[in-house]
Amino acid sequence: MNLKTSKVAPAADADPSAADHTAGAAAFELPKLPYATAALAPVISERTVSIHYTKHQKGYVDKLNALVAGTPLADLPLETLVAKCAGKPELVQIFNNAAQAWNHAFYWQSLSPAGGGSPPASLQSRLQESFGESDAFEKQLIASATKHFGSGWAWLVKDGTHLRILTTANAENPLTKGMTPLLTIDLWEHAYYLDYQNRREDHLKELLAKRINWAFAIDNLDKAP
Ligand SMILES: [Fe+2]
């Protein structure tokens, strides 16, 4: 999974022996949105996307950079950092911000202004193998994500040879569970509250019907081990 959230590459003329662990050095960057902030409206309003991206996601990236500045952790790729910090109480703050930085970059790519509708045939057949009849995946995802308690994420993952629906709490993600993420939906209230208030299920139905990026799931499935 080649996410844009990544280490800033050193300058071509940088001295490789002089690793920069100085506080304030930019280690991780906020990836650009793959579309304009208004592009998901009316399913997700421009205001929600803008606040979500410029306040919440940027906040996680900025906090992560502050936490790892001056440590060897600042040199790790983001996915490696997430895996390294998972399950370690002394690193939970770094894990939370690193995983949220990764999750949000993956989330925006899981949506598309031209998304939704029925999955393409190649993905539909895989979904039916794992979940049953034509729209069983969508129904099961909406049910799991609606009943998920509190903040977190809903995922379509590849687990071994099967596809599975998973929800995770807070910043947790499938990378730490040996699964390959294919799609995700943000279940934190900041993702939908301005537009849908407490109606999470309505938000999920709209996303699945009109904005979910099936092509991104197919791309991730094609690259999955
Ligand atoms: Fe979020």
Short mmCIF file of C-alpha atoms and ligand atoms in Angstrom, two decimals:
data_model
loop_
_atom_site.label_atom_id
_atom_site.label_comp_id
_atom_site.label_asym_id
_atom_site.label_seq_id
_atom_site.Cartn_x
_atom_site.Cartn_y
_atom_site.Cartn_z
CA MET A 1 0.00 0.00 0.00
CA ASN A 2 1.76 3.09 -1.21
CA LEU A 3 0.35 5.92 0.89
CA LYS A 4 1.40 9.49 0.47
CA THR A 5 1.85 9.81 4.21
CA SER A 6 5.50 8.99 4.40
CA LYS A 7 8.89 10.12 5.46
CA VAL A 8 10.05 13.30 3.79
CA ALA A 9 12.88 12.23 1.52
CA PRO A 10 16.26 13.75 2.41
CA ALA A 11 17.68 16.34 0.04
CA ALA A 12 19.83 14.89 -2.71
CA ASP A 13 22.92 16.63 -1.34
CA ALA A 14 22.25 15.70 2.31
CA ASP A 15 25.09 14.16 4.28
CA PRO A 16 23.87 10.60 5.05
CA SER A 17 26.09 10.39 8.12
CA ALA A 18 24.35 13.37 9.69
CA ALA A 19 20.96 11.90 10.60
CA ASP A 20 18.68 14.76 11.52
CA HIS A 21 17.03 14.02 14.85
CA THR A 22 16.63 17.66 15.74
CA ALA A 23 13.34 18.76 17.20
CA GLY A 24 11.11 20.34 14.59
CA ALA A 25 12.47 18.32 11.67
CA ALA A 26 9.50 17.28 9.52
CA ALA A 27 9.35 13.49 9.72
CA PHE A 28 5.85 12.68 8.51
CA GLU A 29 3.78 14.73 6.13
CA LEU A 30 0.06 15.30 5.70
CA PRO A 31 -0.81 13.72 2.34
CA LYS A 32 -2.88 15.80 -0.06
CA LEU A 33 -6.55 14.93 -0.34
CA PRO A 34 -7.17 12.93 -3.53
CA TYR A 35 -10.01 15.36 -4.47
CA ALA A 36 -11.35 18.81 -3.60
CA THR A 37 -12.90 19.33 -0.16
CA ALA A 38 -16.31 19.86 -1.80
CA ALA A 39 -16.08 16.79 -4.00
CA LEU A 40 -17.86 14.39 -1.63
CA ALA A 41 -20.85 16.69 -1.07
CA PRO A 42 -23.70 16.31 -0.44
CA VAL A 43 -22.91 12.90 1.07
CA ILE A 44 -20.16 14.52 3.17
CA SER A 45 -20.23 18.30 3.19
CA GLU A 46 -17.29 20.51 2.29
CA ARG A 47 -17.27 21.81 5.88
CA THR A 48 -16.98 18.32 7.35
CA VAL A 49 -14.21 17.29 4.94
CA SER A 50 -12.33 20.53 5.53
CA ILE A 51 -12.46 20.35 9.33
CA HIS A 52 -11.75 16.61 9.30
CA TYR A 53 -8.69 17.07 7.10
CA THR A 54 -7.22 20.37 8.30
CA LYS A 55 -7.96 19.97 12.01
CA HIS A 56 -8.29 16.29 12.92
CA GLN A 57 -5.98 14.53 10.45
CA LYS A 58 -3.42 17.34 10.49
CA GLY A 59 -3.59 17.30 14.27
CA TYR A 60 -2.61 13.61 14.38
CA VAL A 61 0.31 14.17 12.00
CA ASP A 62 1.55 17.24 13.88
CA LYS A 63 1.25 15.49 17.25
CA LEU A 64 3.08 12.44 15.90
CA ASN A 65 5.94 14.59 14.66
CA ALA A 66 6.18 16.30 18.04
CA LEU A 67 6.21 12.96 19.87
CA VAL A 68 8.93 11.31 17.78
CA ALA A 69 11.14 14.35 17.15
CA GLY A 70 14.68 13.66 18.25
CA THR A 71 14.16 9.88 18.48
CA PRO A 72 15.04 7.05 16.07
CA LEU A 73 11.29 6.45 15.65
CA ALA A 74 11.21 9.56 13.44
CA ASP A 75 13.23 7.65 10.83
CA LEU A 76 10.78 4.76 10.43
CA PRO A 77 8.23 4.42 7.63
CA LEU A 78 4.75 5.11 9.02
CA GLU A 79 3.48 1.53 8.67
CA THR A 80 6.57 0.21 10.46
CA LEU A 81 6.09 2.75 13.25
CA VAL A 82 2.45 1.68 13.70
CA ALA A 83 3.43 -2.00 13.93
CA LYS A 84 6.35 -1.29 16.27
CA CYS A 85 4.24 0.69 18.76
CA ALA A 86 1.17 -1.57 18.76
CA GLY A 87 0.37 -3.20 22.08
CA LYS A 88 3.08 -1.34 24.00
CA PRO A 89 1.56 0.75 26.82
CA GLU A 90 4.61 3.00 27.02
CA LEU A 91 4.21 3.91 23.32
CA VAL A 92 0.42 4.21 23.22
CA GLN A 93 0.39 7.94 22.51
CA ILE A 94 2.72 7.52 19.53
CA PHE A 95 0.72 4.50 18.35
CA ASN A 96 -2.56 6.42 18.52
CA ASN A 97 -1.31 9.35 16.47
CA ALA A 98 0.67 7.23 13.99
CA ALA A 99 -2.24 4.85 13.41
CA GLN A 100 -4.69 7.74 13.05
CA ALA A 101 -2.37 9.39 10.51
CA TRP A 102 -2.31 6.14 8.51
CA ASN A 103 -6.03 5.40 8.91
CA HIS A 104 -7.08 8.83 7.66
CA ALA A 105 -4.84 8.69 4.58
CA PHE A 106 -6.39 5.28 3.80
CA TYR A 107 -9.90 6.58 4.52
CA TRP A 108 -9.83 9.40 1.96
CA GLN A 109 -8.69 6.95 -0.69
CA SER A 110 -11.52 4.59 0.30
CA LEU A 111 -13.98 7.26 -0.87
CA SER A 112 -14.46 8.78 -4.30
CA PRO A 113 -16.70 11.49 -5.77
CA ALA A 114 -17.62 8.91 -8.44
CA GLY A 115 -17.88 6.00 -6.03
CA GLY A 116 -20.76 3.84 -4.84
CA GLY A 117 -23.12 1.77 -6.92
CA SER A 118 -22.60 -1.95 -7.35
CA PRO A 119 -19.07 -3.33 -7.03
CA PRO A 120 -17.39 -4.24 -10.32
CA ALA A 121 -17.90 -7.90 -11.25
CA SER A 122 -14.43 -9.06 -10.19
CA LEU A 123 -14.90 -7.68 -6.68
CA GLN A 124 -18.57 -8.65 -6.51
CA SER A 125 -17.70 -12.31 -6.98
CA ARG A 126 -15.11 -12.15 -4.19
CA LEU A 127 -17.59 -10.41 -1.89
CA GLN A 128 -20.27 -13.00 -2.62
CA GLU A 129 -17.84 -15.84 -1.85
CA SER A 130 -17.27 -14.39 1.61
CA PHE A 131 -20.58 -12.73 2.50
CA GLY A 132 -23.30 -14.31 0.35
CA GLU A 133 -25.85 -12.82 -2.05
CA SER A 134 -25.37 -9.64 -4.04
CA ASP A 135 -25.72 -6.89 -1.43
CA ALA A 136 -24.92 -8.95 1.68
CA PHE A 137 -21.55 -7.26 2.14
CA GLU A 138 -23.06 -3.78 2.18
CA LYS A 139 -25.79 -4.85 4.63
CA GLN A 140 -23.32 -6.59 6.97
CA LEU A 141 -20.88 -3.67 6.88
CA ILE A 142 -23.62 -1.17 7.69
CA ALA A 143 -24.91 -3.39 10.53
CA SER A 144 -21.43 -3.91 12.04
CA ALA A 145 -20.46 -0.26 11.72
CA THR A 146 -23.78 0.99 13.12
CA LYS A 147 -23.58 -1.15 16.24
CA HIS A 148 -19.87 -0.48 16.85
CA PHE A 149 -19.76 1.26 20.22
CA GLY A 150 -17.96 4.58 20.38
CA SER A 151 -15.19 5.83 18.11
CA GLY A 152 -13.32 3.64 15.67
CA TRP A 153 -13.22 2.32 12.14
CA ALA A 154 -15.05 -0.18 9.94
CA TRP A 155 -12.92 -2.17 7.51
CA LEU A 156 -13.09 -4.58 4.62
CA VAL A 157 -9.97 -6.72 4.96
CA LYS A 158 -8.35 -9.72 3.37
CA ASP A 159 -7.65 -12.25 6.12
CA GLY A 160 -5.82 -15.24 4.67
CA THR A 161 -7.81 -16.22 1.60
CA HIS A 162 -11.10 -14.73 2.78
CA LEU A 163 -12.55 -11.25 2.88
CA ARG A 164 -13.86 -10.10 6.26
CA ILE A 165 -15.61 -7.15 7.86
CA LEU A 166 -13.90 -5.82 10.94
CA THR A 167 -14.49 -2.89 13.24
CA THR A 168 -11.71 -1.52 15.43
CA ALA A 169 -11.81 0.83 18.40
CA ASN A 170 -10.25 4.29 18.47
CA ALA A 171 -7.02 4.21 16.41
CA GLU A 172 -6.66 0.42 16.06
CA ASN A 173 -6.26 -0.97 12.56
CA PRO A 174 -5.83 -4.30 10.74
CA LEU A 175 -2.11 -3.76 10.05
CA THR A 176 -1.40 -4.95 13.60
CA LYS A 177 -3.54 -8.08 13.18
CA GLY A 178 -1.83 -9.59 10.14
CA MET A 179 -4.67 -8.61 7.80
CA THR A 180 -4.62 -6.54 4.61
CA PRO A 181 -6.97 -3.52 4.65
CA LEU A 182 -8.99 -3.06 1.46
CA LEU A 183 -11.39 -0.25 2.47
CA THR A 184 -12.19 1.73 5.60
CA ILE A 185 -14.91 4.03 6.94
CA ASP A 186 -14.24 6.46 9.78
CA LEU A 187 -16.72 5.90 12.63
CA TRP A 188 -15.55 8.81 14.76
CA GLU A 189 -18.32 11.37 15.16
CA HIS A 190 -16.11 14.07 13.64
CA ALA A 191 -16.52 12.23 10.31
CA TYR A 192 -20.29 12.73 10.11
CA TYR A 193 -21.78 14.64 13.04
CA LEU A 194 -22.12 18.04 11.33
CA ASP A 195 -24.05 16.42 8.47
CA TYR A 196 -25.92 13.56 10.14
CA GLN A 197 -25.76 14.27 13.90
CA ASN A 198 -26.46 10.94 15.66
CA ARG A 199 -27.70 9.21 12.47
CA ARG A 200 -24.59 7.10 11.84
CA GLU A 201 -26.54 4.46 9.92
CA ASP A 202 -27.91 7.03 7.45
CA HIS A 203 -24.37 8.30 6.88
CA LEU A 204 -23.12 4.77 6.24
CA LYS A 205 -25.91 3.98 3.78
CA GLU A 206 -25.15 7.14 1.80
CA LEU A 207 -21.41 6.40 1.73
CA LEU A 208 -21.90 2.83 0.53
CA ALA A 209 -24.47 3.86 -2.08
CA LYS A 210 -22.67 6.90 -3.49
CA ARG A 211 -19.05 7.33 -2.41
CA ILE A 212 -17.30 4.04 -1.57
CA ASN A 213 -14.28 3.56 -3.83
CA TRP A 214 -14.54 0.01 -5.16
CA ALA A 215 -11.58 0.59 -7.49
CA PHE A 216 -9.36 1.26 -4.46
CA ALA A 217 -10.46 -2.03 -2.88
CA ILE A 218 -9.71 -3.91 -6.11
CA ASP A 219 -6.29 -2.27 -6.32
CA ASN A 220 -5.49 -3.26 -2.72
CA LEU A 221 -6.77 -6.79 -3.32
CA ASP A 222 -4.59 -7.14 -6.40
CA LYS A 223 -1.52 -6.11 -4.38
CA ALA A 224 -2.38 -8.18 -1.29
CA PRO A 225 -0.01 -11.00 -0.34
FE FE B 1 -11.39 10.95 11.46
#
